[in-house]
Coordinates of C-alpha atoms in Angstrom, one line a residue:
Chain A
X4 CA -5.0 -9.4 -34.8
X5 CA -8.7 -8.9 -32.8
X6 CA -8.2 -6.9 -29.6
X7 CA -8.5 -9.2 -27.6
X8 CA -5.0 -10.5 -28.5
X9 CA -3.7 -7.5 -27.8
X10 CA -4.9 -6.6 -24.8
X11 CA -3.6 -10.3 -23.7
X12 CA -0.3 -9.7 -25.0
X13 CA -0.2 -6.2 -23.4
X14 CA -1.5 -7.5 -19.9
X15 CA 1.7 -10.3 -20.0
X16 CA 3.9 -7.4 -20.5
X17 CA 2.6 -5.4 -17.6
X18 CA 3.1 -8.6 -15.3
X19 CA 6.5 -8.8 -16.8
X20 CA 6.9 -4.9 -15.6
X21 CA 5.5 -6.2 -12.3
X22 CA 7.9 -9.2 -11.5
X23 CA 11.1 -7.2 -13.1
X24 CA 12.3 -6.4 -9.7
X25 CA 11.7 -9.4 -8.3
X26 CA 13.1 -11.9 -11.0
X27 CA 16.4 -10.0 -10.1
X28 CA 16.4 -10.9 -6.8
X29 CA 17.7 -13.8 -7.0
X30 CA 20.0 -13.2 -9.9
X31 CA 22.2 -11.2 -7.4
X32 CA 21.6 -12.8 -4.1
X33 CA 23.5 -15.9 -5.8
X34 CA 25.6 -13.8 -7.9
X35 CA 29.8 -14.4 -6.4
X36 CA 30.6 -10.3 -6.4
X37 CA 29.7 -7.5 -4.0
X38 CA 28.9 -4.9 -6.9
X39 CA 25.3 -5.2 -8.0
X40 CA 25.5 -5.0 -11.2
X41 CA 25.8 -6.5 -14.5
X42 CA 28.1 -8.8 -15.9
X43 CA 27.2 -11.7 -13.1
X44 CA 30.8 -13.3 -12.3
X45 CA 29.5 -16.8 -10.7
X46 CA 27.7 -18.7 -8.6
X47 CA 27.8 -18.7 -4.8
X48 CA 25.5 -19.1 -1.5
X49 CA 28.2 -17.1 0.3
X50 CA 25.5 -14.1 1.1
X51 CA 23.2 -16.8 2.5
X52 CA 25.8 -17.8 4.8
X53 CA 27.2 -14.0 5.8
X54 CA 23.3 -14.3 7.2
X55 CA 23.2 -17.1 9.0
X56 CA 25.5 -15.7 11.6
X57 CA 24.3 -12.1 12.0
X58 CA 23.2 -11.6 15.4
X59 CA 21.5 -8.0 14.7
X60 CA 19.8 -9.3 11.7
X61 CA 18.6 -12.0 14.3
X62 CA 17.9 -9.9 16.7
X63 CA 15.7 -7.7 14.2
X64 CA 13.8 -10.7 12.4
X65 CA 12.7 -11.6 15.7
X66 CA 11.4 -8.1 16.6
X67 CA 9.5 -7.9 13.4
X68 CA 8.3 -11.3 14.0
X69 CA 6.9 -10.9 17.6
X70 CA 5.6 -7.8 16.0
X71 CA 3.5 -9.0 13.0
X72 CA 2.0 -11.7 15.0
X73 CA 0.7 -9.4 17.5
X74 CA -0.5 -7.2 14.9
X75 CA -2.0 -10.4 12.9
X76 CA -4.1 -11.2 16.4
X77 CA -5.1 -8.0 17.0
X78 CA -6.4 -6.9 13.9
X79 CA -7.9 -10.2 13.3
X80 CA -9.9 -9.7 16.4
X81 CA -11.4 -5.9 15.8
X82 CA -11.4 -6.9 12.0
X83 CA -14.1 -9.7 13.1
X84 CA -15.8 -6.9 15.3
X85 CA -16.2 -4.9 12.5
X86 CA -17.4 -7.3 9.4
X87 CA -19.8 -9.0 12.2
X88 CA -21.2 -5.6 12.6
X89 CA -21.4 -4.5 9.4
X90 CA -22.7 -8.2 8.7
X91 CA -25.5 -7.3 11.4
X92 CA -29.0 -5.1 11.4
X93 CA -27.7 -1.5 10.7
X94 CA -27.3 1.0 14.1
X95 CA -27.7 4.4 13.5
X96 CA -24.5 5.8 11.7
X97 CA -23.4 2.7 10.8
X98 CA -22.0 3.4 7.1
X99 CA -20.1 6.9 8.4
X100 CA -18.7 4.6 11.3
X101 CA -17.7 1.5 9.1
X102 CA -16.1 4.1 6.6
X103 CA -13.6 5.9 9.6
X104 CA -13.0 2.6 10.6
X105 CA -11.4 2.1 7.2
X106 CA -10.0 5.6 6.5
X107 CA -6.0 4.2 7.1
X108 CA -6.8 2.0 3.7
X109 CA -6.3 6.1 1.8
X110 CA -4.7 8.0 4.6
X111 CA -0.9 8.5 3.8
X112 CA 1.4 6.4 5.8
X113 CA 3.3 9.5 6.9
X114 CA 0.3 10.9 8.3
X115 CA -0.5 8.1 10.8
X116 CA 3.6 7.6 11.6
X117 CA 3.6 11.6 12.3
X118 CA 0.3 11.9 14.3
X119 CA 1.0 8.8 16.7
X120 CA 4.6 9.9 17.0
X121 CA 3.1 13.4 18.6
X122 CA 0.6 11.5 21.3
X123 CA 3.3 9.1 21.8
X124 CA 6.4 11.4 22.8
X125 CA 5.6 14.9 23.2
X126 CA 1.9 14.4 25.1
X127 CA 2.6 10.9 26.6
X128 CA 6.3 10.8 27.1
X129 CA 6.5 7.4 26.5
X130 CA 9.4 5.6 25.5
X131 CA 9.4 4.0 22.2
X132 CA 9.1 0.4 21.6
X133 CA 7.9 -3.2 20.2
X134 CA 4.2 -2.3 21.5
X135 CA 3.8 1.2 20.0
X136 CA 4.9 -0.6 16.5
X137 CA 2.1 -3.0 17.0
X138 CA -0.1 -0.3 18.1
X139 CA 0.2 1.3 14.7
X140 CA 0.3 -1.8 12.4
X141 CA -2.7 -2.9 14.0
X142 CA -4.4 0.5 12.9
X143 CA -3.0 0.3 9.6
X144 CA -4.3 -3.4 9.1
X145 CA -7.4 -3.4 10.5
X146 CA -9.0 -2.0 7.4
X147 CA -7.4 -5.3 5.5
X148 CA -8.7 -7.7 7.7
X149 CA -11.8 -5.7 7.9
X150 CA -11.9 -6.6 4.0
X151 CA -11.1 -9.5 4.1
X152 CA -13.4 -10.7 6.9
X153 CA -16.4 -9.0 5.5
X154 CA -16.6 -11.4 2.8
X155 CA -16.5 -14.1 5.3
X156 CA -19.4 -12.7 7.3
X157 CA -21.8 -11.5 4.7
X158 CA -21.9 -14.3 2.9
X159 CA -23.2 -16.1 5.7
X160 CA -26.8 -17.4 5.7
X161 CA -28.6 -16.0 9.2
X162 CA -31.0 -18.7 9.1
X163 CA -28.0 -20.7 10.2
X164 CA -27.4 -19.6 13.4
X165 CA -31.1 -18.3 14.4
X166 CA -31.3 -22.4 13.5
X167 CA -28.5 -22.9 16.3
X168 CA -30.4 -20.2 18.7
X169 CA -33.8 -22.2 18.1
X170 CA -32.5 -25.5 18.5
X171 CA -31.2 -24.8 22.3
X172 CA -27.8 -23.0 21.5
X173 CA -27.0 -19.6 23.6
X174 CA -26.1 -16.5 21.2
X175 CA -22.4 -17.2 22.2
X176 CA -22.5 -20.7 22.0
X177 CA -24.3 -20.4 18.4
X178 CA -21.4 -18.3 17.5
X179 CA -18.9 -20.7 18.5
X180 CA -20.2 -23.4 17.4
X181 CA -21.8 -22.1 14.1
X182 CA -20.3 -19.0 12.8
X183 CA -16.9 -19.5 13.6
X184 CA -16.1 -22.6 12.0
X185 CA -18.0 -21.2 8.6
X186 CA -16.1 -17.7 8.5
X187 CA -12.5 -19.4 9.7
X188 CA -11.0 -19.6 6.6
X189 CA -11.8 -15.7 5.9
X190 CA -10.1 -15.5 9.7
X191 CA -6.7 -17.4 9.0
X192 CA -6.5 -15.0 5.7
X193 CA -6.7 -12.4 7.7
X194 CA -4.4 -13.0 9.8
X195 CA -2.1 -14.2 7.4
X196 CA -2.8 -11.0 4.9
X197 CA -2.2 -8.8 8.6
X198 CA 1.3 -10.2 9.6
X199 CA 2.5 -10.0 6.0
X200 CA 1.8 -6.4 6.0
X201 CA 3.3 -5.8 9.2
X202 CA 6.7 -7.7 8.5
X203 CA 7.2 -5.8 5.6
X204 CA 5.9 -2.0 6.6
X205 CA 8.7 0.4 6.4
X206 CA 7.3 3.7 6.7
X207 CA 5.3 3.8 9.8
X208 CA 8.2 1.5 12.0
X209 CA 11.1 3.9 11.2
X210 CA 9.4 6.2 13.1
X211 CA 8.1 4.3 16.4
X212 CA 10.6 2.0 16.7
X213 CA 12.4 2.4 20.0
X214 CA 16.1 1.1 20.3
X215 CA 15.4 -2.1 18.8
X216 CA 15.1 -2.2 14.8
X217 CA 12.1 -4.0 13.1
X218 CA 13.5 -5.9 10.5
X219 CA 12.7 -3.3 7.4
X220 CA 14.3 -0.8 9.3
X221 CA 17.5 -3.4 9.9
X222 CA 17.3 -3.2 6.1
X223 CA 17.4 0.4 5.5
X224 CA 20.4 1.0 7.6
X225 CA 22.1 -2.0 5.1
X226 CA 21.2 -0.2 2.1
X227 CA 23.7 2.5 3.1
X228 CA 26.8 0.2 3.1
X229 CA 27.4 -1.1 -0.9
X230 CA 29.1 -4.0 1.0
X231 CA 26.1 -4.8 2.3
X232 CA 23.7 -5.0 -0.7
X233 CA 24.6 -8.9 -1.8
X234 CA 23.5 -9.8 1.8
X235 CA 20.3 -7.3 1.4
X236 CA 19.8 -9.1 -1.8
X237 CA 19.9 -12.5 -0.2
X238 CA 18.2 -12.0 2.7
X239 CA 14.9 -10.1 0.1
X240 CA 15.1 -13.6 -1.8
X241 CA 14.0 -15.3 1.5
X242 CA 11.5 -13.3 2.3
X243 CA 9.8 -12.9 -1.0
X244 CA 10.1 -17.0 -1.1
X245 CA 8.4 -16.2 2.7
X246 CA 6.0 -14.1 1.4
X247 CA 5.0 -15.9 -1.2
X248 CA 4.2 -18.9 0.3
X249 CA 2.2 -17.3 3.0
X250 CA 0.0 -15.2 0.2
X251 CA -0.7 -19.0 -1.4
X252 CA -1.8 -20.1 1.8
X253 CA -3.8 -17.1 2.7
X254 CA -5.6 -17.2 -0.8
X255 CA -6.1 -21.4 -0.7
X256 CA -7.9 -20.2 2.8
X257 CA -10.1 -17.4 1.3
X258 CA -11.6 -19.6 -1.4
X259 CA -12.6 -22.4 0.6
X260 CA -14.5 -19.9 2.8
X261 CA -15.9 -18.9 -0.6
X262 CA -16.5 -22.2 -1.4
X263 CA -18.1 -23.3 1.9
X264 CA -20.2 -20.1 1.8
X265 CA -21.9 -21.9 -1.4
X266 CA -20.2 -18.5 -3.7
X267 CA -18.4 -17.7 -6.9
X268 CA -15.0 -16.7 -7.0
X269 CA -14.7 -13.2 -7.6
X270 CA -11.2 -12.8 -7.1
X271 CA -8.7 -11.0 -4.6
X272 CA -8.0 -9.7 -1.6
X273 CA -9.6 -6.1 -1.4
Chain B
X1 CA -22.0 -3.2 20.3
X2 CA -19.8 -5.2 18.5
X3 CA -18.7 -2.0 16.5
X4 CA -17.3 -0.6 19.5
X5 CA -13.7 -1.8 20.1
X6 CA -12.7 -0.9 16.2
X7 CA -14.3 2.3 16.5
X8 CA -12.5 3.1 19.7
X9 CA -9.3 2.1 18.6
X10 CA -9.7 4.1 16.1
X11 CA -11.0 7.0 17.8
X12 CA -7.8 6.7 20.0
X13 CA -5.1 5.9 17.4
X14 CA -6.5 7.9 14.4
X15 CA -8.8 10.3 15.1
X16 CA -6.9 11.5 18.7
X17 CA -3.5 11.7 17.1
X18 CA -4.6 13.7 14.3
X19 CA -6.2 16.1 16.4
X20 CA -3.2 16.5 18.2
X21 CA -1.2 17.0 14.6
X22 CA -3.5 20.0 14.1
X23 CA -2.8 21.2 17.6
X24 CA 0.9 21.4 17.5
X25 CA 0.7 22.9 13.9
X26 CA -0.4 26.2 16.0
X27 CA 2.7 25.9 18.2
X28 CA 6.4 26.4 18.0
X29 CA 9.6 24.4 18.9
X30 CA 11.5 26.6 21.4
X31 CA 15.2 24.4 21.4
X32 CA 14.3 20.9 23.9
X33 CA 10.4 22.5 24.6
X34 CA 6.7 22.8 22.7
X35 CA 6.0 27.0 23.2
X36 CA 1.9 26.4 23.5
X37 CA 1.2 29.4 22.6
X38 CA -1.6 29.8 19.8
X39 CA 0.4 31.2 16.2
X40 CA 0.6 30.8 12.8
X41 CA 3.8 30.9 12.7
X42 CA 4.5 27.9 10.9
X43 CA 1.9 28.2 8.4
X44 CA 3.6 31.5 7.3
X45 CA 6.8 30.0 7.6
X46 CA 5.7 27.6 4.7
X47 CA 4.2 30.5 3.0
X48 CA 7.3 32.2 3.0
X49 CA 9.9 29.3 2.0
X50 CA 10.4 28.7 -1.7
X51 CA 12.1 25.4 -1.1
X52 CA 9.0 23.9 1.1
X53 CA 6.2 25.5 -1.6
X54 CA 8.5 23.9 -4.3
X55 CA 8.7 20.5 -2.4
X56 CA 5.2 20.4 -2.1
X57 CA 4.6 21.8 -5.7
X58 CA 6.6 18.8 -7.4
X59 CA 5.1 16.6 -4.3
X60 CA 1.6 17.4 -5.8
X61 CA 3.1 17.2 -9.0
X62 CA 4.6 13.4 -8.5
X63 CA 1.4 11.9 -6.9
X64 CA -0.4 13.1 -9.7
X65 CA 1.9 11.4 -12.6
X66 CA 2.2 8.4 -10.1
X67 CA -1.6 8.4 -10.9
X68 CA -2.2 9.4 -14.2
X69 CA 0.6 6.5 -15.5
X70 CA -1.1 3.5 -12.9
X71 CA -4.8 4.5 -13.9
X72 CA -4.0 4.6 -17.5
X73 CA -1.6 1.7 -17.5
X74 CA -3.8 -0.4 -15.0
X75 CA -7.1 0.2 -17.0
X76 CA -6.5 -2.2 -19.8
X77 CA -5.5 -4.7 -17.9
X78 CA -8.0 -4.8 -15.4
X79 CA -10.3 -5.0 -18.6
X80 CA -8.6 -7.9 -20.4
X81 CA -8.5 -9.6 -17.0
X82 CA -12.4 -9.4 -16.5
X83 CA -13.4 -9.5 -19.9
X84 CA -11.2 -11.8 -22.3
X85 CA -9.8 -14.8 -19.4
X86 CA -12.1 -17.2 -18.5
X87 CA -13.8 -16.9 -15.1
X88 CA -12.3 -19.7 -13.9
X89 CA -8.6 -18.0 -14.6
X90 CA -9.6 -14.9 -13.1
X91 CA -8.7 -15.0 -9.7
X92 CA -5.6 -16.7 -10.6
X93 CA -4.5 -13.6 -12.8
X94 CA -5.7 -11.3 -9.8
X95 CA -3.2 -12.9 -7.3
X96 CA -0.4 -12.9 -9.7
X97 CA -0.8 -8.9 -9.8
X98 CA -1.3 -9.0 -5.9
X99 CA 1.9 -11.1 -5.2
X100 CA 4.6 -8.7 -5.9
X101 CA 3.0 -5.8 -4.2
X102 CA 3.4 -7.8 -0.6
X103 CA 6.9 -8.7 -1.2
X104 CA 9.5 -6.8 0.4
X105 CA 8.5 -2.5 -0.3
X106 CA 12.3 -1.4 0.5
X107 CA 13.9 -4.0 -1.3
X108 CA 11.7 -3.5 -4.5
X109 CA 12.4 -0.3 -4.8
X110 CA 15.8 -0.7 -4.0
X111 CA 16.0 -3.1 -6.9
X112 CA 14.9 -0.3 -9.4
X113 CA 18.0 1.4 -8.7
X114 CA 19.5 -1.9 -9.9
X115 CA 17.8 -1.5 -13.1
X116 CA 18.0 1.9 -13.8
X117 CA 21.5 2.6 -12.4
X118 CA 24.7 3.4 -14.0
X119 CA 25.7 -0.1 -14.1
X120 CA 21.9 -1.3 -14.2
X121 CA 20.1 -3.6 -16.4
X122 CA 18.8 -1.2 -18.8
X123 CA 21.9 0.6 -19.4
X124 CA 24.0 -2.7 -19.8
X125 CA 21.0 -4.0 -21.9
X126 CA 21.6 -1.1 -24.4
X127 CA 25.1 -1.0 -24.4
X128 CA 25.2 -5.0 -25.0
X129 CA 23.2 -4.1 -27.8
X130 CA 25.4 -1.5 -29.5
X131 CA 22.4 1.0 -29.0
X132 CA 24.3 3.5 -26.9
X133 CA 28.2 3.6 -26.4
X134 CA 27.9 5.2 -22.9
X135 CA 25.8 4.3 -20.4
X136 CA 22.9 6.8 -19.8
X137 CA 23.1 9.2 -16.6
X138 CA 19.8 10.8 -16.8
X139 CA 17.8 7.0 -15.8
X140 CA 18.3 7.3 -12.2
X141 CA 18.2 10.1 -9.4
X142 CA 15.5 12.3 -11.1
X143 CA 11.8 12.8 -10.6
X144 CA 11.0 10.4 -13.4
X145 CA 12.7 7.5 -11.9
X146 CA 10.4 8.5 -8.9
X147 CA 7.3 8.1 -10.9
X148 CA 8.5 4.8 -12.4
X149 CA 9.4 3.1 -9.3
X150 CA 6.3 4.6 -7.5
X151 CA 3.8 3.8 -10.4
X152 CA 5.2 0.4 -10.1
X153 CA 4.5 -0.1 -6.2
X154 CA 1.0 1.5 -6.6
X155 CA -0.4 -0.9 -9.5
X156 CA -2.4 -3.4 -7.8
X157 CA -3.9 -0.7 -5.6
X158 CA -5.3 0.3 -9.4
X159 CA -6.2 -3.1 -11.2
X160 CA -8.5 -4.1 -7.9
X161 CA -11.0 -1.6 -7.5
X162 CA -11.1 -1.3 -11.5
X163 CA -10.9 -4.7 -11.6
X164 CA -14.5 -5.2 -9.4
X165 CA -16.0 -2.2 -10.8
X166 CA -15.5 -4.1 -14.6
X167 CA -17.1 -7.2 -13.3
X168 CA -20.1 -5.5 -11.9
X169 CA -21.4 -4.1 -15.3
X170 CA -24.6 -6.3 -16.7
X171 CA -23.2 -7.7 -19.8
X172 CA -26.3 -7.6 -21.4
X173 CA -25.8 -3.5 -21.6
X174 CA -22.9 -4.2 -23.5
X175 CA -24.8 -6.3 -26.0
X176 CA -27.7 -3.9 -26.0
X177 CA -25.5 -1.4 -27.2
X178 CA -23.8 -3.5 -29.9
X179 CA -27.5 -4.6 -31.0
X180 CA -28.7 -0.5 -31.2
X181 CA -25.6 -0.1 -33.4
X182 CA -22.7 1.1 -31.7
X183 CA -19.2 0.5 -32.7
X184 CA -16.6 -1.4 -30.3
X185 CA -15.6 2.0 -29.5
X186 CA -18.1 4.3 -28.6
X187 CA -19.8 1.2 -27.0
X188 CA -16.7 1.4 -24.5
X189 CA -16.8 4.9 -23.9
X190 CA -20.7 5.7 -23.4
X191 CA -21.6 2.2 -21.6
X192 CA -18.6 0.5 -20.1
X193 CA -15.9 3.9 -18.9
X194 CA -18.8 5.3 -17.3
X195 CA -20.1 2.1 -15.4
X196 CA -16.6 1.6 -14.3
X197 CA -16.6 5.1 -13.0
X198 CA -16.8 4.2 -9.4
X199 CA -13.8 1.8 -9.7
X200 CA -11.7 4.3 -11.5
X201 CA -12.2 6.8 -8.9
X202 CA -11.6 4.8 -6.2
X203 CA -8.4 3.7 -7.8
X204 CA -7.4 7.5 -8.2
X205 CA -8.3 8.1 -4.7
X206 CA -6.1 4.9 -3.6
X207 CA -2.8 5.9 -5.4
X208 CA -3.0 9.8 -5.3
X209 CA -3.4 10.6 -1.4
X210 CA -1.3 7.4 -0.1
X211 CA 1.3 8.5 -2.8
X212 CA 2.1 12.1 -1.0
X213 CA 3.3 10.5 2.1
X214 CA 6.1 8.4 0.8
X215 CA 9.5 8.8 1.8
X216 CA 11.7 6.0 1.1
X217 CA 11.2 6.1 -2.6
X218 CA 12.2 10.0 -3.0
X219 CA 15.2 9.3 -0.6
X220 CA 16.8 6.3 -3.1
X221 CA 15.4 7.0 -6.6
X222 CA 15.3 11.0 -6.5
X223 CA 18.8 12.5 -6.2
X224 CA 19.0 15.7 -4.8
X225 CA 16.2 16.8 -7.6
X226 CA 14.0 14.6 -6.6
X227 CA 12.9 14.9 -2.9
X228 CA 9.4 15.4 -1.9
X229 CA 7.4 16.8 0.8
X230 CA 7.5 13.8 2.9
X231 CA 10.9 13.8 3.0
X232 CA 10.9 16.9 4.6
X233 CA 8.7 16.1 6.7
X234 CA 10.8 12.8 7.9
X235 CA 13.5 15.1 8.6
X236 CA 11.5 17.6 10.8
X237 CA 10.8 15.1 13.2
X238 CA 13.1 12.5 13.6
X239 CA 16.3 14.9 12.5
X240 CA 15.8 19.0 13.3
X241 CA 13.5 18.0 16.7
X242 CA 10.6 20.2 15.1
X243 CA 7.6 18.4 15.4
X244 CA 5.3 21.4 15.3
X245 CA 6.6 22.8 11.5
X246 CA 6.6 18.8 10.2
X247 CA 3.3 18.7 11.7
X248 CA 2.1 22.1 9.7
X249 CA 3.8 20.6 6.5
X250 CA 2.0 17.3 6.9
X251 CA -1.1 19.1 7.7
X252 CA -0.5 21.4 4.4
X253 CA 0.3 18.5 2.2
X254 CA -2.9 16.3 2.8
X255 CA -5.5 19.2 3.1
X256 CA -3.9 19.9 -0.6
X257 CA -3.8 16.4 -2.0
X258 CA -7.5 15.9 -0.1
X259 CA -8.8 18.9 -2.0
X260 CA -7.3 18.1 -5.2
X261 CA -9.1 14.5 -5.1
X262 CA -12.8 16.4 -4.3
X263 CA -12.2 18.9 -7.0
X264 CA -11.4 15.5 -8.8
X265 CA -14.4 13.7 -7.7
X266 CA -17.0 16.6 -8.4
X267 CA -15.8 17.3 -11.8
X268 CA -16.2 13.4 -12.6
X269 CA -19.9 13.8 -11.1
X270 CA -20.4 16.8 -13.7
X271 CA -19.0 14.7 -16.6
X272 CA -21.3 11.3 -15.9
X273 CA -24.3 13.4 -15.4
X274 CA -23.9 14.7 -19.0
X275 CA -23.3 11.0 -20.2
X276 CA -26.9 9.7 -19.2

């Protein structure tokens, strides 16, 4: 066998090691017992329904969702700040400023939870909510859209809007008009990339969420009832079917922004 | 200045906060209020406590495992991917590995409990089988299942900046090599390992620091073995009301994974200089 077979057959197995978890999902979210665990017993859609009429669950899926949008928007906007500046002549300290801009991308989570927690309550003494979530997903995502956008903007031919400029156009109406239309599909993978992160972050919203739980956080207080899990289970299947459809949009956006920008796919998100 | 509202906001939500992390590291909780008086009393604290030096010991000890399995593990595939598929396959293999890494982080790891449980799907596998007669005990609530479940949440974080690094290497190097007579092998480890250097640090950095900071895998996979610093830490603040010590263990347990990762990053400088 010539090692390029088995390298292939190695990398199926690792996406097989990847997608374990998730192929189960499924499996127990339809499976008719309350004990996850094998033997299955049956079919049934009776978790999906136990959802349907929990009014915390709402009350948390709509929290998170209010939440991730926000965060989408926000770090959409300072994301397009930052890649059109980077994208731009370079300022003095520009690679030392780009660089902190990013530094949540390898900072651990706990770090950024703990340190806005302290300003937050002890020096502010304000009270926990939605907005200090969104406050910290925005800081956490920024880096991602960052990413993301800087693709968008540095592929972009200048001559294109000094073209727009020359023929009449202000530098604002050139942007409109120009450059936002060409880097949009970087911009609506962005945003989608951001409110996929934020609906699913965990580690940062258990510790500034005020009374009312984000959704993950709804979730970790299941995953302490084992009467719960079947409904945990059903309720991950949705989302991962959620997730996964927004991820296809996001990357169907971010190659035809590769595509209009005249470029060759070179593959993912970061 | 265009660069000014992301460096502001960052200035305000990162670089602020953390300054006031290292700030209340030097005071102490007195019951309801923050005594502002400059000590090191933490610090020694720390010092002093076997079980915070031992949390932070096997801390140090998982993040590094976590990294050592997702490098090596991740490494292959990242080469097969931008070596062997065809280019117009590639980014379709590259959001395959992304997709399960933005799918639901509690419920994924809750899900290796499922696996590796009692009543999981590797123990029922094997007993189905006739391999074992019992199930096993020792799958679940241990460090190891730690470093499975966290090697598995980290991997794309690996394959990616690998991943670029790989496709940024001049091919014609490669065949250069092959024409002066190199084998397969020593043409991989003198040309292409060190000109996917950068990408392999990178994806070191990526796992190893983010790594020291979770929580939520320690608290379901680890047992009563198993918990880390950042658990710890968790419990500081949002259960004993003592933001000050959790601050001086958070402090502790970055400056230690931070200087692990330069001592990491100069001794890699060392060995590519002696490669050229």
């Amino acid at each position: 066998m010539s090692g390029g077979r088995i390298l292939g057959i190695y990398a199926v197995l690792y996406l097989i090691f990847l997608y374990a978890p998730i192929v189960l999902l499924p499996i127990f979210a339809f499976n008719d017992a309350t004990i996850i665990a094998f033997p299955l017993s049956g079919f049934s859609t009776r978790w999906f329904e136990a959802l349907w009429g929990n009014a915390a669950l709402g009350d948390a899926v709509g929290n998170s969702l209010f939440i991730a949008a926000m965060t989408a928007i926000l770090s959409t906007l300072l994301g397009i700040c930052a890649a059109r500046a980077g994208a731009m002549a370079d300022f003095p300290g520009k690679s030392g400023i780009l660089g902190f801009v990013m530094l949540p991308l390898v900072l651990p989570e706990i770090i950024i939870a703990v340190s806005l927690l302290i300003v937050l309550r002890q020096v502010l003494d304000m009270q926990l909510s939605n907005w200090t979530v969104i406050a910290a997903h925005t800081l956490l995502c920024t880096p991602f859209s960052i990413a993301i956008l800087n693709g968008a903007f540095q592929n972009l031919d200048p001559s294109i809007e000094e073209g727009a400029m020359d023929l009449g156009e202000s530098r604002w109406g050139a942007f409109c008009s120009v450059v936002l239309p060409l880097v949009m599909p970087g911009i609506v993978s962005s945003l989608l990339i951001a409110f996929t992160i934020s609906l699913d972050e965990f580690i940062i919203a258990f510790f500034l969420t005020g009374s009312n739980p984000t959704m993950p956080v709804y979730i970790w207080g299941l995953l302490r009832f084992p009467q719960q899990l079947p409904v945990v289970m059903a309720l991950g299947t949705i989302l991962v079917a959620l997730s996964i459809v927004l991820l296809a949009i996001a990357e169907f956006y971010r190659r035809r922004g590769l595509a209009r920008a005249g470029l060759k796919d070179s593959g993912g998100f970061l | 200045m265009l660069i000014a509202p992301p460096l502001v906001y960052a200035l305000l939500l990162l670089a602020l906060p953390l300054c006031a992390v290292v700030l209340f590291s030097f005071w102490t909780q007195d019951f309801m209020e923050v005594d502002t008086a400059f000590t090191l009393q933490n610090y020694r604290e720390i010092w002093d406590s076997p079980v915070y030096l031992l949390l932070l010991q096997r801390s140090v000890f998982v993040s590094g495992m976590v990294t050592l399995v997702t490098v090596t593990l991740a490494y292959p595939v990242a080469y097969y991917i931008s070596f062997n598929v065809a280019p117009a396959k590639k980014s379709m293999w590259i959001f395959l590995i992304t997709i399960p890494f933005w799918t639901s982080y509690l419920i994924r790891v809750f899900l290796w409990k499922v696996i590796l449980g009692y009543n999981g799907v590797v123990n029922s596998g094997l007993v189905g089988l006739g391999i074992i007669d019992e199930p096993l005990s020792f799958l679940l609530y241990n460090v190891n299942a730690v470093i499975i479940t966290l090697a598995h949440a980290f991997a794309p974080f690996a394959i990616l900046p690998i991943f670029v690094a790989l496709e940024k290497i001049d091919r014609s190097l490669l065949e250069a090599s092959r024409d002066l007579g190199e084998g397969r092998i020593r043409t991989f480890l003198r040309v292409t390992l060190p000109l996917s250097m950068p990408g392999l640090v990178a994806a070191v950095l990526i796992v190893f620091i983010p790594t020291i900071g979770d929580y939520v895998t320690p608290e379901l996979m680890g047992g009563a073995g198993g918990k880390l610093i950042a658990n710890m830490i968790q419990t500081q603040f949002l259960q004993l009301n003592n933001a000050p010590l959790g601050a001086a263990l958070a402090l502790v347990a970055m400056v230690c994974v931070t200087a692990i990762a330069l001592v990491f990053i100069v001794l890699n400088r060392r060995w590519l200089r002696r490669q050229v």
